[in-house]
Structures are given as C-alpha cells and as structure tokens.
Tab-separated table of C-alpha atoms and ligand atoms in Angstrom:
chain	number	residue	atom	x	y	z
A	14	MET	CA	15.661	13.486	-4.343
A	15	THR	CA	18.774	12.401	-6.239
A	16	ASP	CA	21.719	11.192	-4.184
A	17	PHE	CA	25.364	12.033	-4.905
A	18	TRP	CA	28.688	10.214	-4.627
A	19	ARG	CA	30.978	12.974	-5.794
A	20	ILE	CA	31.095	16.726	-5.550
A	21	PRO	CA	31.086	18.416	-8.957
A	22	VAL	CA	33.801	20.828	-10.069
A	23	ILE	CA	32.333	23.756	-12.025
A	24	ASP	CA	34.421	26.224	-14.016
A	25	ILE	CA	32.606	29.544	-13.584
A	26	ALA	CA	34.856	31.685	-15.806
A	27	ALA	CA	31.911	32.353	-18.151
A	28	LEU	CA	30.007	34.122	-15.347
A	29	GLN	CA	32.449	37.008	-15.706
A	30	GLN	CA	32.009	37.333	-19.453
A	31	ASP	CA	29.268	39.106	-21.288
A	32	ASP	CA	27.724	35.930	-22.625
A	33	ALA	CA	24.234	35.284	-21.281
A	34	VAL	CA	23.966	31.848	-22.914
A	35	ALA	CA	27.204	30.582	-21.356
A	36	ALA	CA	26.279	32.121	-18.000
A	37	GLY	CA	22.908	30.379	-18.205
A	38	GLN	CA	24.597	27.025	-18.782
A	39	ILE	CA	26.907	27.509	-15.799
A	40	ALA	CA	23.965	28.601	-13.661
A	41	ALA	CA	22.074	25.453	-14.654
A	42	ARG	CA	25.007	23.272	-13.570
A	43	ILE	CA	25.265	25.191	-10.317
A	44	GLY	CA	21.525	24.753	-9.806
A	45	ARG	CA	21.765	20.977	-10.278
A	46	ALA	CA	24.652	20.795	-7.794
A	47	CYS	CA	22.652	22.839	-5.247
A	48	GLU	CA	19.690	20.477	-5.682
A	49	THR	CA	21.684	17.278	-5.224
A	50	ALA	CA	24.878	17.587	-3.154
A	51	GLY	CA	24.309	21.147	-1.948
A	52	PHE	CA	28.085	21.319	-2.448
A	53	PHE	CA	30.292	22.074	-5.453
A	54	TYR	CA	33.788	23.307	-6.231
A	55	VAL	CA	34.390	26.390	-8.341
A	56	THR	CA	37.411	26.949	-10.560
A	57	GLY	CA	37.883	29.807	-13.027
A	58	HIS	CA	36.611	32.108	-10.273
A	59	GLY	CA	39.015	34.960	-11.057
A	60	VAL	CA	40.280	35.447	-7.482
A	61	PRO	CA	44.023	36.142	-7.918
A	62	GLU	CA	46.370	33.511	-6.495
A	63	PRO	CA	48.299	36.064	-4.379
A	64	VAL	CA	45.050	37.009	-2.626
A	65	VAL	CA	44.423	33.352	-1.755
A	66	ASP	CA	48.043	32.705	-0.760
A	67	GLY	CA	47.946	35.945	1.230
A	68	VAL	CA	45.052	34.884	3.425
A	69	LEU	CA	46.552	31.429	4.049
A	70	ALA	CA	49.863	33.038	5.020
A	71	ALA	CA	48.043	35.515	7.260
A	72	ALA	CA	46.253	32.656	9.022
A	73	ALA	CA	49.510	30.745	9.540
A	74	TRP	CA	51.119	33.925	10.916
A	75	PHE	CA	48.267	34.565	13.333
A	76	PHE	CA	48.015	31.045	14.749
A	77	ASP	CA	51.760	31.078	15.273
A	78	ARG	CA	51.564	34.142	17.573
A	79	PRO	CA	52.091	33.467	21.276
A	80	GLN	CA	48.923	32.228	22.979
A	81	ALA	CA	48.815	35.375	25.158
A	82	GLU	CA	48.636	37.563	22.048
A	83	ARG	CA	45.837	35.505	20.574
A	84	ASP	CA	44.011	35.540	23.914
A	85	ALA	CA	44.206	39.336	23.996
A	86	LEU	CA	41.783	39.287	21.050
A	87	ASP	CA	39.420	36.773	22.671
A	88	VAL	CA	35.912	37.045	21.284
A	89	ALA	CA	34.735	37.166	24.910
A	90	GLY	CA	36.034	40.748	24.984
A	91	SER	CA	34.124	41.766	21.873
A	92	PRO	CA	30.600	43.174	22.047
A	93	CYS	CA	29.953	41.906	18.509
A	94	PHE	CA	31.352	38.375	17.949
A	95	ARG	CA	34.652	39.568	16.437
A	96	GLY	CA	38.104	38.257	17.376
A	97	TYR	CA	39.780	35.041	18.486
A	98	VAL	CA	37.958	31.855	19.488
A	99	PRO	CA	40.272	29.570	21.499
A	100	MET	CA	40.415	25.822	21.082
A	101	GLY	CA	37.431	23.885	22.391
A	102	ILE	CA	35.159	26.857	23.098
A	103	THR	CA	31.661	26.090	21.918
A	104	GLY	CA	28.061	26.372	22.988
A	105	PRO	CA	26.310	24.197	25.571
A	106	GLY	CA	25.995	20.539	24.647
A	107	VAL	CA	28.573	20.804	21.875
A	108	PRO	CA	31.575	18.502	22.307
A	109	HIS	CA	35.140	19.776	22.563
A	110	ARG	CA	36.466	20.854	19.189
A	111	LEU	CA	40.005	20.550	17.893
A	112	LEU	CA	39.833	23.960	16.338
A	113	GLU	CA	40.767	27.582	17.004
A	114	ALA	CA	39.496	30.508	14.963
A	115	PHE	CA	39.771	34.195	14.162
A	116	GLN	CA	36.635	35.872	12.890
A	117	LEU	CA	35.535	39.162	11.456
A	118	MET	CA	32.549	40.719	9.766
A	119	LEU	CA	31.932	44.165	8.239
A	120	ASP	CA	34.189	46.657	10.057
A	121	LEU	CA	31.875	49.323	11.462
A	122	GLY	CA	32.869	52.332	13.550
A	123	PRO	CA	31.050	54.100	16.400
A	124	ASP	CA	29.164	56.399	14.017
A	125	ASP	CA	27.456	53.537	12.238
A	126	PRO	CA	23.717	53.734	12.982
A	127	ASP	CA	23.448	50.030	13.900
A	128	VAL	CA	26.467	50.297	16.223
A	129	ARG	CA	24.971	53.398	17.834
A	130	ALA	CA	21.724	51.497	18.305
A	131	GLY	CA	23.643	48.843	20.275
A	132	SER	CA	23.349	45.964	17.789
A	133	VAL	CA	25.516	42.979	18.799
A	134	MET	CA	25.925	41.999	15.135
A	135	HIS	CA	27.517	45.294	14.096
A	136	GLY	CA	30.780	46.807	15.289
A	137	PRO	CA	34.520	47.071	14.826
A	138	ASN	CA	36.811	44.216	13.854
A	139	ARG	CA	39.732	43.446	16.173
A	140	TRP	CA	43.352	43.245	15.038
A	141	PRO	CA	46.679	42.150	16.504
A	142	GLU	CA	48.901	45.071	17.457
A	143	ASP	CA	51.612	44.566	14.835
A	144	GLY	CA	49.203	43.069	12.344
A	145	LEU	CA	49.029	45.567	9.504
A	146	ASP	CA	49.929	42.988	6.824
A	147	PHE	CA	47.526	40.550	8.453
A	148	ARG	CA	44.719	43.087	8.324
A	149	MET	CA	45.445	44.025	4.709
A	150	ALA	CA	45.485	40.377	3.618
A	151	LEU	CA	42.137	39.698	5.326
A	152	GLU	CA	40.444	42.847	4.069
A	153	THR	CA	41.644	42.156	0.519
A	154	TYR	CA	40.355	38.602	0.764
A	155	TYR	CA	37.015	39.736	2.228
A	156	SER	CA	36.499	42.092	-0.751
A	157	ALA	CA	37.396	39.371	-3.241
A	158	MET	CA	34.921	37.005	-1.566
A	159	THR	CA	32.189	39.647	-1.589
A	160	ALA	CA	32.639	40.045	-5.352
A	161	LEU	CA	32.607	36.275	-5.875
A	162	SER	CA	29.546	35.853	-3.668
A	163	ASP	CA	27.669	38.440	-5.744
A	164	ARG	CA	28.394	36.427	-8.896
A	165	LEU	CA	27.275	33.222	-7.194
A	166	LEU	CA	24.073	34.894	-5.966
A	167	ASP	CA	23.303	35.910	-9.544
A	168	ALA	CA	23.928	32.339	-10.718
A	169	PHE	CA	21.657	30.967	-7.966
A	170	ALA	CA	18.941	33.404	-9.046
A	171	ARG	CA	19.235	32.388	-12.716
A	172	ALA	CA	19.184	28.709	-11.741
A	173	LEU	CA	15.918	29.326	-9.892
A	174	GLY	CA	14.387	31.108	-12.894
A	175	LEU	CA	14.563	34.525	-11.218
A	176	ASP	CA	16.063	37.778	-12.471
A	177	ALA	CA	19.867	37.577	-12.181
A	178	GLY	CA	19.985	40.385	-9.609
A	179	TYR	CA	17.188	38.958	-7.442
A	180	PHE	CA	19.240	38.326	-4.293
A	181	ARG	CA	21.427	41.453	-4.431
A	182	PRO	CA	19.110	43.827	-2.496
A	183	TYR	CA	19.225	41.408	0.453
A	184	PHE	CA	23.021	41.795	0.720
A	185	THR	CA	23.620	45.558	1.014
A	186	LYS	CA	25.084	45.569	4.559
A	187	PRO	CA	25.436	41.847	5.007
A	188	LEU	CA	26.031	39.883	8.213
A	189	THR	CA	28.657	37.964	6.290
A	190	GLN	CA	31.413	36.470	8.434
A	191	LEU	CA	34.959	35.492	7.485
A	192	ARG	CA	36.716	32.941	9.717
A	193	LEU	CA	40.282	31.693	9.761
A	194	LEU	CA	40.314	28.136	11.110
A	195	HIS	CA	43.274	26.212	12.458
A	196	TYR	CA	42.953	22.467	13.035
A	197	PRO	CA	45.982	21.021	14.817
A	198	PRO	CA	46.961	17.513	13.746
A	199	GLN	CA	44.593	15.082	15.348
A	200	PRO	CA	45.972	12.143	17.316
A	201	PRO	CA	44.778	8.929	15.625
A	202	ASP	CA	43.119	7.726	18.843
A	203	GLU	CA	41.363	11.047	19.483
A	204	ASP	CA	37.659	10.712	18.755
A	205	ALA	CA	36.891	14.435	19.031
A	206	MET	CA	36.384	16.091	15.662
A	207	GLY	CA	37.732	19.365	14.317
A	208	VAL	CA	34.137	20.213	13.492
A	209	GLU	CA	31.447	17.617	14.123
A	210	ALA	CA	28.604	17.012	11.651
A	211	HIS	CA	26.577	20.175	11.115
A	212	THR	CA	24.880	22.260	8.480
A	213	ASP	CA	25.786	25.915	7.926
A	214	THR	CA	23.319	28.465	9.282
A	215	GLY	CA	23.445	31.223	6.692
A	216	ALA	CA	22.750	31.573	2.992
A	217	PHE	CA	25.853	29.872	1.578
A	218	THR	CA	29.551	29.396	2.272
A	219	ILE	CA	32.677	29.908	0.162
A	220	LEU	CA	35.402	27.735	1.668
A	221	LEU	CA	39.118	27.883	1.002
A	222	GLN	CA	40.945	24.810	2.300
A	223	ASP	CA	44.658	24.105	2.252
A	224	ALA	CA	46.087	20.842	0.893
A	225	SER	CA	45.566	18.823	4.123
A	226	GLY	CA	42.122	17.374	3.395
A	227	GLY	CA	39.698	16.170	6.057
A	228	LEU	CA	36.391	17.758	4.997
A	229	GLU	CA	33.600	15.213	4.468
A	230	VAL	CA	30.046	15.645	3.211
A	231	ARG	CA	27.188	13.278	4.049
A	232	ASN	CA	25.080	11.972	1.194
A	233	ARG	CA	21.487	10.865	1.627
A	234	ALA	CA	22.514	7.233	2.022
A	235	GLY	CA	24.479	8.359	5.092
A	236	GLU	CA	27.908	7.816	3.531
A	237	TRP	CA	30.645	10.363	4.136
A	238	ILE	CA	32.023	11.662	0.817
A	239	ALA	CA	35.478	13.276	0.986
A	240	ALA	CA	35.619	16.858	-0.301
A	241	ALA	CA	39.305	16.443	-1.134
A	242	PRO	CA	41.312	19.601	-1.847
A	243	VAL	CA	41.184	20.644	-5.516
A	244	PRO	CA	44.052	23.053	-6.309
A	245	GLY	CA	42.921	26.564	-7.237
A	246	SER	CA	39.325	25.961	-6.182
A	247	PHE	CA	36.835	27.032	-3.550
A	248	VAL	CA	34.190	24.744	-2.080
A	249	ILE	CA	30.713	26.298	-2.178
A	250	ASN	CA	27.890	24.956	-0.040
A	251	ILE	CA	24.284	25.892	0.560
A	252	GLY	CA	23.292	26.825	4.121
A	253	ASP	CA	20.045	26.457	6.054
A	254	MET	CA	18.830	29.911	5.128
A	255	MET	CA	19.126	29.335	1.381
A	256	GLN	CA	17.457	25.954	1.801
A	257	ARG	CA	14.536	27.715	3.441
A	258	TRP	CA	14.595	30.543	0.885
A	259	THR	CA	14.196	27.983	-1.918
A	260	GLU	CA	11.726	25.750	-0.053
A	261	SER	CA	14.307	22.951	0.030
A	262	ARG	CA	14.981	23.002	-3.708
A	263	PHE	CA	18.575	23.833	-2.751
A	264	VAL	CA	19.819	21.587	0.041
A	265	SER	CA	21.875	22.372	3.131
A	266	THR	CA	23.988	19.247	3.532
A	267	PRO	CA	25.695	18.002	6.721
A	268	HIS	CA	29.475	18.024	6.722
A	269	ARG	CA	32.319	17.557	9.219
A	270	VAL	CA	36.091	17.874	9.517
A	271	ALA	CA	38.754	15.710	11.130
A	272	ASN	CA	42.363	16.625	10.433
A	273	ARG	CA	44.201	13.297	10.182
A	274	SER	CA	46.883	14.675	7.847
A	275	GLY	CA	49.534	14.683	10.560
A	276	ARG	CA	50.150	18.441	10.125
A	277	ASP	CA	48.329	21.667	10.803
A	278	ARG	CA	45.308	22.372	8.630
A	279	ILE	CA	44.100	25.854	7.714
A	280	SER	CA	40.747	26.640	6.152
A	281	VAL	CA	38.976	29.925	5.537
A	282	PRO	CA	35.178	29.883	5.305
A	283	PHE	CA	33.300	32.983	4.160
A	284	PHE	CA	29.735	32.674	5.439
A	285	ALA	CA	27.474	34.789	3.218
A	286	ASN	CA	24.537	36.094	5.258
A	287	PRO	CA	21.978	38.727	4.220
A	288	ASP	CA	21.419	42.084	5.937
A	289	TYR	CA	20.115	42.267	9.494
A	290	ALA	CA	16.909	43.865	8.228
A	291	ALA	CA	16.375	41.338	5.418
A	292	VAL	CA	13.176	39.350	5.584
A	293	ILE	CA	13.293	36.204	3.535
A	294	THR	CA	10.187	34.862	1.901
A	295	PRO	CA	10.460	31.715	-0.197
A	296	VAL	CA	11.232	32.413	-3.837
A	297	THR	CA	9.196	29.512	-5.153
A	298	GLY	CA	5.914	29.887	-3.301
A	299	ASP	CA	4.366	31.135	-0.099
A	300	ARG	CA	3.992	28.028	2.001
A	301	THR	CA	6.754	28.863	4.485
A	302	GLU	CA	6.667	31.643	7.069
A	303	PRO	CA	8.899	34.642	6.313
A	304	LEU	CA	12.219	34.546	8.148
A	305	ALA	CA	13.743	37.656	9.749
A	306	CYS	CA	17.406	37.250	8.871
A	307	GLY	CA	19.012	39.368	11.629
A	308	PRO	CA	17.424	37.750	14.688
A	309	TYR	CA	17.979	34.308	13.151
A	310	VAL	CA	21.719	34.777	12.593
A	311	GLU	CA	22.063	36.557	15.945
A	312	ALA	CA	20.463	33.636	17.793
A	313	ALA	CA	22.858	31.217	16.083
A	314	TYR	CA	25.873	33.371	17.039
A	315	ARG	CA	24.729	33.713	20.638
A	316	ALA	CA	24.429	29.926	20.859
A	317	ALA	CA	27.829	29.359	19.227
A	318	TRP	CA	29.780	31.937	21.279
A	319	PRO	CA	27.815	32.387	24.484
A	320	ARG	CA	30.589	34.328	26.192
A	321	ALA	CA	30.885	36.840	23.395
A	322	ALA	CA	27.759	38.978	23.476
A	323	ARG	CA	27.389	40.692	26.829
A	324	THR	CA	24.416	42.670	25.599
A	325	PRO	CA	21.265	40.837	26.680
A	326	ALA	CA	19.360	39.098	23.926
A	327	PRO	CA	16.318	40.986	22.659
A	328	VAL	CA	13.062	39.776	24.207
B	410	AKG	O1	37.185	23.667	7.631
B	410	AKG	C1	36.411	23.207	6.802
B	410	AKG	O2	36.814	22.590	5.805
B	410	AKG	C2	34.929	23.356	6.961
B	410	AKG	C3	34.535	24.172	8.142
B	410	AKG	C4	33.057	24.242	8.331
B	410	AKG	O3	32.308	23.413	7.881
B	410	AKG	C5	32.475	25.367	9.057
B	410	AKG	O4	33.235	26.138	9.679
B	410	AKG	O5	31.248	25.528	9.027
B	411	FE2	FE1	30.298	24.167	7.848
C-alpha cells in the first residue's frame, strides 16, 4: 500500500456540473486519496461562506454560555445521544479529553416510527432556550452537509467503478451526526490530548476546522502529518465502515488533535452514517461478513457516551 506525506487538496467544483468526464476525473483523484491517505481536503464544494461562518459563530456562542446552561443540555439527560458533552467525559479506559461538544442527529418527533419503537438512535434534538439563531445556523449547516455528502458518496461510487447513485439508498434516514467541538488552549506541559489517536467509526467524515490547527494524521510509517487548516476547505476522511464496505480499498486512517495554538479551537465534524436498517455488504467481493449498520453505530455510541442511553442495550 502506498504511503503518504501530504494530504491532497481536491477542487470538486466539477461534481456539480453536468460534465461526466470531468466528474469522472475528480472521482478518480478522490479514489486515489481514499486509497492512500484516507484523507483529503475539498475546495470548490459550493457550500456558501455565510453557512460556514454561521456554524462557527454558533459554536462560539454556545461554548460561551454559562456552564449551568450548557449542563442543562447534558447528553446524560437525552434518551438518544443528543445534547452537550462536558469536558473529559468519555467511555471506560479512555483518557481525559480536553474537549467539550454539542451533538445532534436527525430531529425526530414522538410520531416517528423509530422513536415510537423506543430506538435510542432516533429522537428529538435538544436546544438552548434562547437559541433560535443557534438552531437555524446548525440546521442550515446540517442540510448543506447532507447535500455535500451525497455528492461525495456519488464520487466514491464512481471511483469504485459502481453506478454513481450506488450508496444513496443506504442513506435515506441516516444516523449521521453533527458535532460542535471546542478545544480550550492546551497548556504546553499538559500531555492529555484534545482527541487521542483514533479512527472514525462511520462511513466518512466532513470536517470543518477553524484556523487554529492541531489535527494530525498518521501515515503508514508512523509519522504524524499535520492536516493544517486550508482556507475555504473541508477535510474529508474515510471511516471504519467505509473501509469495511470497500474491503480495505479505502482506508480509515488514525488521527488525533492537540490544540497548542494558545487560543480556543473550534471544529465541526459531520459524521456520515447510513440508515439504522442498512446492511452493508462489501462492494468489491463477498469475503467479509455483512455488517448491520444500526447496531454497529449504536454500540459505538453506547461505548462513547455510557451515561447517555438509559434504555438497556438490545440483547
Ligand atoms: O477536531 C478535529 O479536527 C477532528 C476531530 C475528530 O477527529 C473526531 O471528532 O473524530
Ligand atoms: Fe476523528
């Protein structure tokens, strides 16, 4: 497998035009990036700047609220992993993290069939009391990311030699999660990380990072490659599920964050996950067991936020 020492920047503007040849060329570049680094930047993505600025401003507003207000939205009070995750709260065996978060998924009311059935992955989002602008900024951003993720899914499919729409039916009521992350400035002598080395669980991630820097990606030689902020871009990375879906043709690469910028860092990952009911069988062969998406993502969420889901795990 080829190693990498830089993370490619790919202008995907042509994916939005009606030019199959150009789209094919972009898809091929994306495919090569997914096979080597498992990480790439996109520019020319068409997400309006005010939408991006809006979500960063919303995050700054939220993390500036009094601690008591943030705590009122604690994910521990949510039956479905939505809300605020205070600093340092992680699963068993995971070291303290210099990170707090706000997270949401599809916003589903009591009449939704999955909510009625008691699913811990489906339910309502939680919002601060005077947070109408906050909510609008996040919902607008979530829609923009959904549209971008559809275009990326089509590019992944083309890169794999599949029909462009191959992945779409797996993402009709997706378990996709949006998180706002706040990394306070890290004391130089503090050896805790914002996020320690890990791979992402789901299909793929669209990450917005502010100008602080601090994200690093591990190449196969074990060196940490900085994913420095590129203005106007998003960082895309392949997750474990897409690695499995492609029988490791696309790679899920370890990465970590330490905020040594001396100021607060905000990032906004959008974790694209298929539907609860989706069953993933490898696109390139049949050597791997099918994977039931819902239980897999649910198990990862239960491990990450053990206080959040009061409903007992399915047996
Ligand atoms: O904040 C970042 O830049 C990356 C965060 C991350 O890797 C994650 O939340 O999975
Ligand atoms: Fe990650």
